Amino acid sequence: MHQAPAPPKAVRRQHDREIVSLAVPAFGALVAEPLFLMADSAIVGHLGTPQLAGLAIASALLSTAVSVFVFLAYATTAAVARRVGAGDLKAAIRQGMDGIWLALLLGVAVVALTLPTAPWLVDVFGASDTAAPYAVTYLRISSLGIPAMLVVLAATGVLRGLQDTRTPLYVAIAGFAANGALNLGLVYGAGLGIAGSAWGTVIAQLGMAAAYLVVVIRGARRHGASLRPDAAGIRASAQAGAPLLIRTLSLRAVLMIATAVAARLGDADVAAHQIILSLWSLMAFALDAIAIAGQAIIGRYLGADDADGARQVCRRMVQWGALSGVVLGALLILARPLFVPLFTGDSAVQDALLPALLVVALSQPVSGVVFVLDGVLMGAGDGPYLAWAMLLTLIVFAPVALLVPVLGGGLTALWGAMALMMTVRLATLWFRARSGRWIVTGATR
């Protein structure tokens, strides 16, 4: 990164236009799902509290199962973008098909595990006797949509690699709008209750997967790419994704430890923690959209053997990340009097919330750079380094977070530990970016 000379203004403007054109639709696709999941909760919530509790437990299990496999999107984006940069669209789409076949195989395996173990999984999550039957019903039916959702992840990666983030946005909006309409019709119109919500979700997910496959298959036929499963290609996709799976599991472990520590601090602290976590996740969507643009653009530059171009766009994206973090942090502070009363009127929760929010706001510029560099290294196919870096971060974070209830400091200290976690991530990613070792050009890494 440091070897590249400062690009002229015309080049910077070109980079800016490309970043915006990819990041804005990506952000829309990212926020569509949680917004429509909130609508699902509102629909099921009117059935009763046990049904809503069952939905909450089943949704947590399902979202965990799907998010663990987010590497299907990340690894596919990087591999396809390299082929695009090399000018070989046929190989790019063939690479994408390998990722889609891997997604389908993994999805079938997850369904086979979930169906018989659903009651046990719900019990492990501590469902009450009244909520458990609804959770099991929702989990078993909705798990049938997991293969479709994993195909959606992989196909999204294909289109991002092809520098197309608009189609995923359109599919996300259409799919989750259909999900809302189906849920209303099946839950109330057909009188199916929570089972109707689950079936509505599955049907919408199958529709989204079908829409993606139509787009990818058309591209394959246009460029003469084979649609058949290729064992060697599927194995290569799995090998590329394995380090990113380790990275994702390590990151989820950080979030689980943080929630477990917050629960030990008391009801007011854990309530405030959930509010902050929801805000932190929303800001993460904005920063992740820039990272997604980074994955697609960096992969293309490296595939085109343009190392200097990759360095220059990396530098520009770091500037975007830092500036976005500053803006988000300032908005969090300035809008605090507006949104805090919307979340809670409890003075004890507000007292725990306000100083911790300040820590989160101040750490947003760090988060902005972390997300961007994460995307850059993913786009470069530097998965093994990302896995080791995230494991190191977990090793540093865990003891510090677990000491918070012992040493005191409450929720503010816990989010201080989260800021430390992001700072460690920044150090590891910045070191790698500065070293230039991530810059491996060519159609494959």
Short mmCIF file of C-alpha atoms in Angstrom, two decimals:
data_model
loop_
_atom_site.label_atom_id
_atom_site.label_comp_id
_atom_site.label_asym_id
_atom_site.label_seq_id
_atom_site.Cartn_x
_atom_site.Cartn_y
_atom_site.Cartn_z
CA MET A 1 0.00 0.00 0.00
CA HIS A 2 2.75 2.48 0.91
CA GLN A 3 4.72 1.91 -2.31
CA ALA A 4 2.00 3.42 -4.51
CA PRO A 5 2.41 7.10 -5.40
CA ALA A 6 -0.54 9.37 -4.71
CA PRO A 7 -2.90 9.01 -7.70
CA PRO A 8 -3.96 12.12 -9.63
CA LYS A 9 -7.36 13.65 -8.91
CA ALA A 10 -8.93 12.17 -12.05
CA VAL A 11 -7.96 8.64 -10.94
CA ARG A 12 -9.24 9.29 -7.40
CA ARG A 13 -12.56 10.48 -8.81
CA GLN A 14 -12.76 7.34 -10.94
CA HIS A 15 -12.11 5.20 -7.84
CA ASP A 16 -14.73 7.16 -5.90
CA ARG A 17 -17.37 6.65 -8.58
CA GLU A 18 -16.67 2.94 -8.72
CA ILE A 19 -16.71 2.55 -4.93
CA VAL A 20 -20.04 4.40 -4.66
CA SER A 21 -21.62 2.51 -7.59
CA LEU A 22 -20.82 -0.82 -5.89
CA ALA A 23 -21.19 0.12 -2.21
CA VAL A 24 -24.58 1.88 -2.27
CA PRO A 25 -26.56 -1.04 -3.80
CA ALA A 26 -24.60 -3.44 -1.57
CA PHE A 27 -25.70 -1.46 1.50
CA GLY A 28 -29.33 -1.63 0.36
CA ALA A 29 -29.13 -5.41 -0.03
CA LEU A 30 -27.48 -5.79 3.37
CA VAL A 31 -30.11 -3.78 5.29
CA ALA A 32 -33.11 -5.26 3.44
CA GLU A 33 -32.97 -8.59 5.27
CA PRO A 34 -32.94 -7.32 8.88
CA LEU A 35 -35.69 -4.80 8.08
CA PHE A 36 -37.97 -7.51 6.73
CA LEU A 37 -37.10 -9.85 9.60
CA MET A 38 -38.40 -7.10 11.88
CA ALA A 39 -41.64 -7.17 9.85
CA ASP A 40 -41.84 -10.95 10.33
CA SER A 41 -41.48 -10.47 14.08
CA ALA A 42 -44.32 -7.93 14.05
CA ILE A 43 -46.58 -10.35 12.14
CA VAL A 44 -45.86 -13.30 14.42
CA GLY A 45 -45.91 -11.08 17.52
CA HIS A 46 -49.66 -10.58 17.10
CA LEU A 47 -50.19 -14.33 17.44
CA GLY A 48 -48.97 -14.22 21.05
CA THR A 49 -45.90 -14.04 23.25
CA PRO A 50 -45.04 -17.80 23.13
CA GLN A 51 -45.10 -17.71 19.32
CA LEU A 52 -42.85 -14.63 19.25
CA ALA A 53 -40.45 -16.24 21.73
CA GLY A 54 -40.37 -19.38 19.58
CA LEU A 55 -39.65 -17.30 16.47
CA ALA A 56 -36.82 -15.46 18.27
CA ILE A 57 -35.10 -18.72 19.26
CA ALA A 58 -35.53 -20.41 15.88
CA SER A 59 -34.42 -17.27 14.01
CA ALA A 60 -31.27 -17.02 16.13
CA LEU A 61 -30.40 -20.63 15.27
CA LEU A 62 -31.16 -20.17 11.57
CA SER A 63 -29.26 -16.89 11.24
CA THR A 64 -26.25 -18.48 12.94
CA ALA A 65 -26.38 -21.44 10.57
CA VAL A 66 -26.51 -19.18 7.51
CA SER A 67 -24.01 -16.55 8.71
CA VAL A 68 -21.38 -19.22 9.42
CA PHE A 69 -21.35 -19.91 5.67
CA VAL A 70 -20.99 -16.27 4.60
CA PHE A 71 -17.58 -17.29 3.23
CA LEU A 72 -19.53 -18.64 0.23
CA ALA A 73 -20.13 -15.03 -0.81
CA TYR A 74 -16.69 -13.70 0.17
CA ALA A 75 -14.53 -16.41 -1.39
CA THR A 76 -16.64 -16.52 -4.56
CA THR A 77 -16.46 -12.73 -4.98
CA ALA A 78 -12.66 -12.76 -4.85
CA ALA A 79 -12.21 -15.73 -7.18
CA VAL A 80 -14.70 -14.48 -9.78
CA ALA A 81 -13.34 -10.90 -9.69
CA ARG A 82 -9.83 -12.18 -10.45
CA ARG A 83 -11.07 -14.02 -13.52
CA VAL A 84 -12.98 -10.91 -14.62
CA GLY A 85 -9.82 -8.83 -14.26
CA ALA A 86 -7.97 -11.39 -16.38
CA GLY A 87 -10.62 -10.99 -19.07
CA ASP A 88 -11.85 -14.60 -18.86
CA LEU A 89 -15.60 -14.35 -18.18
CA LYS A 90 -16.18 -18.00 -19.06
CA ALA A 91 -13.79 -19.12 -16.31
CA ALA A 92 -15.24 -16.50 -13.95
CA ILE A 93 -18.75 -17.93 -14.26
CA ARG A 94 -17.42 -21.49 -14.10
CA GLN A 95 -15.68 -20.56 -10.83
CA GLY A 96 -18.97 -19.12 -9.59
CA MET A 97 -20.84 -22.32 -10.45
CA ASP A 98 -18.37 -24.31 -8.33
CA GLY A 99 -19.25 -22.05 -5.40
CA ILE A 100 -22.99 -22.51 -6.02
CA TRP A 101 -22.65 -26.31 -6.13
CA LEU A 102 -20.67 -26.20 -2.87
CA ALA A 103 -23.44 -24.08 -1.31
CA LEU A 104 -26.08 -26.59 -2.38
CA LEU A 105 -24.14 -29.52 -0.90
CA LEU A 106 -23.54 -27.70 2.40
CA GLY A 107 -27.20 -26.65 2.56
CA VAL A 108 -28.46 -30.22 2.15
CA ALA A 109 -26.05 -31.37 4.90
CA VAL A 110 -27.29 -28.65 7.29
CA VAL A 111 -30.94 -29.62 6.66
CA ALA A 112 -30.12 -33.30 7.30
CA LEU A 113 -28.59 -32.32 10.66
CA THR A 114 -31.25 -29.79 11.68
CA LEU A 115 -34.45 -31.77 11.11
CA PRO A 116 -33.75 -34.56 13.65
CA THR A 117 -31.94 -32.34 16.18
CA ALA A 118 -34.39 -29.40 16.20
CA PRO A 119 -35.96 -30.21 19.63
CA TRP A 120 -32.50 -30.59 21.20
CA LEU A 121 -31.22 -27.35 19.66
CA VAL A 122 -34.25 -25.43 20.92
CA ASP A 123 -33.78 -26.92 24.39
CA VAL A 124 -30.10 -25.93 24.44
CA PHE A 125 -31.15 -22.32 23.76
CA GLY A 126 -33.29 -22.45 26.90
CA ALA A 127 -36.76 -22.22 25.34
CA SER A 128 -39.64 -22.31 27.80
CA ASP A 129 -42.18 -25.16 27.70
CA THR A 130 -44.74 -22.86 26.04
CA ALA A 131 -42.34 -21.44 23.42
CA ALA A 132 -40.47 -24.67 22.55
CA PRO A 133 -43.16 -26.28 20.32
CA TYR A 134 -43.43 -23.11 18.22
CA ALA A 135 -39.64 -22.83 17.97
CA VAL A 136 -39.31 -26.46 16.82
CA THR A 137 -42.08 -26.03 14.24
CA TYR A 138 -40.56 -22.86 12.82
CA LEU A 139 -37.00 -24.27 12.85
CA ARG A 140 -37.90 -27.52 11.06
CA ILE A 141 -39.91 -25.84 8.31
CA SER A 142 -37.55 -22.90 7.81
CA SER A 143 -34.49 -25.15 7.69
CA LEU A 144 -35.81 -26.41 4.35
CA GLY A 145 -34.91 -22.98 2.96
CA ILE A 146 -31.26 -23.14 4.09
CA PRO A 147 -29.96 -24.67 0.81
CA ALA A 148 -31.68 -21.82 -1.06
CA MET A 149 -30.16 -19.20 1.25
CA LEU A 150 -26.65 -20.65 0.83
CA VAL A 151 -27.15 -20.66 -2.95
CA VAL A 152 -28.17 -16.99 -2.63
CA LEU A 153 -24.92 -16.28 -0.74
CA ALA A 154 -22.76 -17.97 -3.38
CA ALA A 155 -24.67 -16.43 -6.31
CA THR A 156 -24.42 -13.01 -4.66
CA GLY A 157 -20.65 -13.57 -4.60
CA VAL A 158 -20.71 -14.41 -8.32
CA LEU A 159 -22.51 -11.18 -9.20
CA ARG A 160 -20.33 -9.06 -6.92
CA GLY A 161 -17.28 -10.58 -8.58
CA LEU A 162 -18.81 -9.59 -11.91
CA GLN A 163 -18.97 -6.02 -10.48
CA ASP A 164 -22.79 -6.18 -10.20
CA THR A 165 -24.25 -5.19 -6.83
CA ARG A 166 -27.52 -3.85 -8.25
CA THR A 167 -29.06 -7.23 -9.07
CA PRO A 168 -28.57 -8.50 -5.47
CA LEU A 169 -30.30 -5.32 -4.26
CA TYR A 170 -33.31 -5.88 -6.54
CA VAL A 171 -33.54 -9.57 -5.60
CA ALA A 172 -33.27 -8.76 -1.89
CA ILE A 173 -36.06 -6.17 -2.04
CA ALA A 174 -38.35 -8.39 -4.14
CA GLY A 175 -37.62 -11.49 -2.06
CA PHE A 176 -38.20 -9.98 1.32
CA ALA A 177 -41.26 -8.01 0.14
CA ALA A 178 -42.69 -11.33 -1.08
CA ASN A 179 -41.76 -12.83 2.27
CA GLY A 180 -43.80 -10.18 4.09
CA ALA A 181 -46.83 -10.65 1.83
CA LEU A 182 -46.66 -14.45 2.05
CA ASN A 183 -46.35 -14.33 5.82
CA LEU A 184 -49.43 -12.15 6.17
CA GLY A 185 -51.41 -14.39 3.82
CA LEU A 186 -50.35 -17.71 5.32
CA VAL A 187 -50.31 -16.69 8.99
CA TYR A 188 -53.69 -14.90 9.02
CA GLY A 189 -55.40 -15.54 5.68
CA ALA A 190 -54.78 -19.30 5.69
CA GLY A 191 -54.76 -19.50 9.50
CA LEU A 192 -51.48 -21.47 9.62
CA GLY A 193 -50.00 -19.48 12.51
CA ILE A 194 -46.27 -19.64 13.01
CA ALA A 195 -45.99 -22.51 10.50
CA GLY A 196 -47.38 -20.12 7.87
CA SER A 197 -44.61 -17.63 8.66
CA ALA A 198 -42.01 -20.37 8.21
CA TRP A 199 -43.49 -21.56 4.90
CA GLY A 200 -43.71 -17.98 3.64
CA THR A 201 -40.01 -17.53 4.39
CA VAL A 202 -39.06 -20.79 2.64
CA ILE A 203 -41.08 -19.93 -0.48
CA ALA A 204 -39.50 -16.45 -0.65
CA GLN A 205 -36.02 -17.93 -0.22
CA LEU A 206 -36.62 -20.46 -3.00
CA GLY A 207 -37.82 -17.62 -5.24
CA MET A 208 -34.68 -15.59 -4.52
CA ALA A 209 -32.42 -18.56 -5.27
CA ALA A 210 -34.31 -19.21 -8.52
CA ALA A 211 -33.93 -15.56 -9.58
CA TYR A 212 -30.17 -15.68 -8.97
CA LEU A 213 -29.80 -18.99 -10.82
CA VAL A 214 -31.64 -17.58 -13.85
CA VAL A 215 -29.17 -14.68 -14.00
CA VAL A 216 -26.10 -16.90 -13.53
CA ILE A 217 -27.29 -19.60 -15.98
CA ARG A 218 -27.95 -16.95 -18.65
CA GLY A 219 -24.41 -15.67 -18.16
CA ALA A 220 -23.03 -19.21 -18.36
CA ARG A 221 -24.83 -19.91 -21.63
CA ARG A 222 -23.76 -16.56 -23.07
CA HIS A 223 -20.10 -17.31 -22.42
CA GLY A 224 -20.17 -21.08 -22.96
CA ALA A 225 -19.45 -22.04 -19.33
CA SER A 226 -20.41 -25.49 -18.10
CA LEU A 227 -23.15 -25.79 -15.48
CA ARG A 228 -22.26 -29.31 -14.37
CA PRO A 229 -20.72 -29.96 -10.95
CA ASP A 230 -16.95 -30.32 -11.06
CA ALA A 231 -15.44 -32.18 -8.11
CA ALA A 232 -12.04 -30.48 -8.38
CA GLY A 233 -13.64 -27.01 -8.65
CA ILE A 234 -15.95 -27.64 -5.67
CA ARG A 235 -12.96 -28.86 -3.62
CA ALA A 236 -11.01 -25.72 -4.55
CA SER A 237 -13.95 -23.53 -3.50
CA ALA A 238 -14.12 -25.34 -0.15
CA GLN A 239 -10.37 -24.93 0.39
CA ALA A 240 -10.56 -21.20 -0.38
CA GLY A 241 -13.52 -20.79 1.99
CA ALA A 242 -12.13 -22.78 4.95
CA PRO A 243 -9.88 -19.97 6.30
CA LEU A 244 -12.75 -17.49 6.00
CA LEU A 245 -14.95 -19.92 7.96
CA ILE A 246 -12.35 -19.87 10.77
CA ARG A 247 -12.33 -16.06 10.64
CA THR A 248 -16.14 -15.89 10.82
CA LEU A 249 -16.36 -18.37 13.72
CA SER A 250 -13.71 -16.41 15.64
CA LEU A 251 -15.63 -13.17 15.11
CA ARG A 252 -18.89 -14.77 16.26
CA ALA A 253 -17.07 -16.07 19.34
CA VAL A 254 -16.08 -12.48 20.17
CA LEU A 255 -19.72 -11.35 19.97
CA MET A 256 -20.95 -14.32 22.03
CA ILE A 257 -18.36 -13.66 24.75
CA ALA A 258 -19.37 -9.98 24.85
CA THR A 259 -23.05 -10.89 25.29
CA ALA A 260 -22.24 -13.49 27.95
CA VAL A 261 -20.17 -10.94 29.90
CA ALA A 262 -22.94 -8.32 29.60
CA ALA A 263 -25.42 -10.85 31.03
CA ARG A 264 -23.22 -11.16 34.15
CA LEU A 265 -23.27 -7.40 34.70
CA GLY A 266 -27.01 -7.22 35.45
CA ASP A 267 -30.34 -6.66 33.70
CA ALA A 268 -29.81 -2.95 33.00
CA ASP A 269 -26.36 -3.57 31.49
CA VAL A 270 -27.45 -6.47 29.29
CA ALA A 271 -30.46 -4.47 28.06
CA ALA A 272 -28.18 -1.52 27.22
CA HIS A 273 -25.73 -3.93 25.57
CA GLN A 274 -28.44 -5.26 23.25
CA ILE A 275 -29.33 -1.70 22.19
CA ILE A 276 -25.69 -0.85 21.48
CA LEU A 277 -25.16 -4.13 19.64
CA SER A 278 -28.11 -3.40 17.34
CA LEU A 279 -26.73 0.08 16.58
CA TRP A 280 -23.21 -1.31 16.12
CA SER A 281 -24.58 -3.90 13.67
CA LEU A 282 -26.43 -1.22 11.69
CA MET A 283 -23.22 0.84 11.37
CA ALA A 284 -21.37 -2.34 10.42
CA PHE A 285 -23.73 -2.77 7.43
CA ALA A 286 -22.69 0.66 6.14
CA LEU A 287 -18.99 -0.13 6.54
CA ASP A 288 -19.41 -3.65 5.17
CA ALA A 289 -20.89 -2.20 1.98
CA ILE A 290 -17.58 -0.40 1.34
CA ALA A 291 -15.72 -3.63 2.15
CA ILE A 292 -17.83 -5.50 -0.43
CA ALA A 293 -16.88 -2.92 -3.04
CA GLY A 294 -13.26 -3.48 -2.00
CA GLN A 295 -13.50 -7.24 -2.51
CA ALA A 296 -14.82 -6.84 -6.05
CA ILE A 297 -12.50 -4.02 -7.15
CA ILE A 298 -9.27 -5.39 -5.63
CA GLY A 299 -9.89 -8.86 -7.06
CA ARG A 300 -10.37 -7.36 -10.52
CA TYR A 301 -7.20 -5.26 -10.36
CA LEU A 302 -5.10 -8.22 -9.21
CA GLY A 303 -6.60 -10.45 -11.89
CA ALA A 304 -5.62 -7.83 -14.47
CA ASP A 305 -1.98 -7.91 -13.19
CA ASP A 306 -2.31 -4.27 -12.08
CA ALA A 307 -0.47 -4.22 -8.73
CA ASP A 308 -0.10 -0.43 -8.70
CA GLY A 309 -3.81 0.02 -9.38
CA ALA A 310 -4.60 -2.35 -6.50
CA ARG A 311 -2.37 -0.34 -4.13
CA GLN A 312 -3.93 2.96 -5.20
CA VAL A 313 -7.52 1.77 -4.79
CA CYS A 314 -6.59 0.21 -1.44
CA ARG A 315 -5.28 3.58 -0.26
CA ARG A 316 -8.42 5.36 -1.46
CA MET A 317 -10.70 2.83 0.21
CA VAL A 318 -8.86 3.23 3.51
CA GLN A 319 -9.58 6.96 3.28
CA TRP A 320 -13.24 6.14 2.59
CA GLY A 321 -13.36 3.81 5.58
CA ALA A 322 -11.80 6.33 7.98
CA LEU A 323 -14.08 9.15 6.81
CA SER A 324 -17.19 6.94 6.99
CA GLY A 325 -16.22 5.96 10.54
CA VAL A 326 -15.87 9.61 11.56
CA VAL A 327 -19.30 10.44 10.08
CA LEU A 328 -21.01 7.44 11.71
CA GLY A 329 -19.40 8.19 15.09
CA ALA A 330 -20.52 11.84 14.92
CA LEU A 331 -24.06 10.83 13.93
CA LEU A 332 -24.21 8.40 16.85
CA ILE A 333 -23.33 11.16 19.31
CA LEU A 334 -25.51 13.88 17.75
CA ALA A 335 -28.58 11.66 17.33
CA ARG A 336 -28.27 10.12 20.79
CA PRO A 337 -31.02 12.27 22.40
CA LEU A 338 -33.40 11.22 19.58
CA PHE A 339 -32.96 7.44 19.48
CA VAL A 340 -32.21 6.54 23.12
CA PRO A 341 -35.79 7.29 24.31
CA LEU A 342 -37.11 5.14 21.43
CA PHE A 343 -35.23 2.13 22.77
CA THR A 344 -35.84 2.56 26.49
CA GLY A 345 -37.37 4.83 29.09
CA ASP A 346 -35.63 3.05 31.96
CA SER A 347 -33.20 5.49 33.60
CA ALA A 348 -30.91 2.66 34.78
CA VAL A 349 -30.56 1.36 31.21
CA GLN A 350 -29.96 4.89 29.91
CA ASP A 351 -27.28 5.49 32.55
CA ALA A 352 -25.45 2.32 31.46
CA LEU A 353 -25.99 3.12 27.78
CA LEU A 354 -24.70 6.67 27.41
CA PRO A 355 -20.99 6.36 28.38
CA ALA A 356 -20.66 3.05 26.49
CA LEU A 357 -22.15 4.72 23.39
CA LEU A 358 -19.41 7.34 23.57
CA VAL A 359 -16.77 4.58 23.45
CA VAL A 360 -18.50 3.04 20.41
CA ALA A 361 -18.68 6.41 18.64
CA LEU A 362 -15.00 7.18 19.23
CA SER A 363 -13.97 3.77 17.89
CA GLN A 364 -15.92 4.07 14.61
CA PRO A 365 -12.99 5.50 12.56
CA VAL A 366 -10.96 2.45 13.60
CA SER A 367 -13.88 0.19 12.62
CA GLY A 368 -14.13 1.93 9.24
CA VAL A 369 -10.51 1.17 8.35
CA VAL A 370 -10.80 -2.40 9.71
CA PHE A 371 -13.82 -3.21 7.53
CA VAL A 372 -12.14 -1.80 4.42
CA LEU A 373 -8.85 -3.64 4.92
CA ASP A 374 -10.77 -6.83 5.69
CA GLY A 375 -12.51 -6.43 2.31
CA VAL A 376 -9.25 -5.64 0.51
CA LEU A 377 -7.54 -8.77 1.85
CA MET A 378 -10.60 -10.90 1.09
CA GLY A 379 -10.61 -9.55 -2.45
CA ALA A 380 -6.95 -10.51 -2.70
CA GLY A 381 -7.78 -14.07 -1.57
CA ASP A 382 -5.65 -13.64 1.55
CA GLY A 383 -7.91 -15.90 3.63
CA PRO A 384 -5.25 -17.79 5.63
CA TYR A 385 -3.82 -14.53 7.00
CA LEU A 386 -7.32 -13.28 7.90
CA ALA A 387 -8.00 -16.52 9.79
CA TRP A 388 -4.82 -16.28 11.88
CA ALA A 389 -5.31 -12.55 12.50
CA MET A 390 -8.86 -13.08 13.78
CA LEU A 391 -7.78 -15.99 15.99
CA LEU A 392 -5.08 -13.76 17.51
CA THR A 393 -7.68 -11.04 18.08
CA LEU A 394 -9.95 -13.54 19.86
CA ILE A 395 -7.06 -14.68 22.07
CA VAL A 396 -6.36 -11.05 23.10
CA PHE A 397 -10.02 -10.09 23.54
CA ALA A 398 -11.35 -13.07 25.53
CA PRO A 399 -9.32 -12.66 28.78
CA VAL A 400 -9.77 -8.86 28.77
CA ALA A 401 -13.55 -9.16 28.35
CA LEU A 402 -13.87 -11.95 30.94
CA LEU A 403 -12.04 -9.78 33.49
CA VAL A 404 -14.59 -6.96 33.18
CA PRO A 405 -17.05 -8.38 35.78
CA VAL A 406 -14.12 -9.02 38.15
CA LEU A 407 -12.36 -5.67 37.82
CA GLY A 408 -15.46 -3.52 37.43
CA GLY A 409 -16.19 -0.76 34.96
CA GLY A 410 -19.48 -2.25 33.79
CA LEU A 411 -20.74 -1.94 30.25
CA THR A 412 -18.38 0.93 29.41
CA ALA A 413 -15.40 -1.31 30.21
CA LEU A 414 -16.89 -4.13 28.12
CA TRP A 415 -17.22 -1.87 25.08
CA GLY A 416 -13.73 -0.62 25.83
CA ALA A 417 -12.68 -4.25 25.39
CA MET A 418 -14.61 -4.32 22.10
CA ALA A 419 -12.73 -1.18 21.00
CA LEU A 420 -9.48 -2.96 21.94
CA MET A 421 -10.60 -5.91 19.80
CA MET A 422 -11.09 -3.60 16.80
CA THR A 423 -7.72 -1.94 17.47
CA VAL A 424 -5.97 -5.33 17.45
CA ARG A 425 -7.72 -6.13 14.18
CA LEU A 426 -6.56 -2.79 12.79
CA ALA A 427 -2.96 -3.51 13.78
CA THR A 428 -2.91 -6.97 12.18
CA LEU A 429 -4.65 -5.85 8.98
CA TRP A 430 -2.61 -2.63 8.63
CA PHE A 431 0.62 -4.61 9.03
CA ARG A 432 -0.43 -6.96 6.25
CA ALA A 433 -1.56 -4.15 3.95
CA ARG A 434 1.71 -2.26 4.47
CA SER A 435 3.80 -5.37 3.82
CA GLY A 436 2.40 -5.79 0.30
CA ARG A 437 2.41 -9.58 0.68
CA TRP A 438 -1.30 -9.68 -0.16
CA ILE A 439 -0.55 -8.45 -3.68
CA VAL A 440 -0.49 -11.63 -5.76
CA THR A 441 -1.50 -10.93 -9.34
CA GLY A 442 -2.99 -13.26 -11.93
CA ALA A 443 -6.26 -15.05 -12.68
CA THR A 444 -5.74 -17.32 -9.67
CA ARG A 445 -3.91 -16.71 -6.42
#
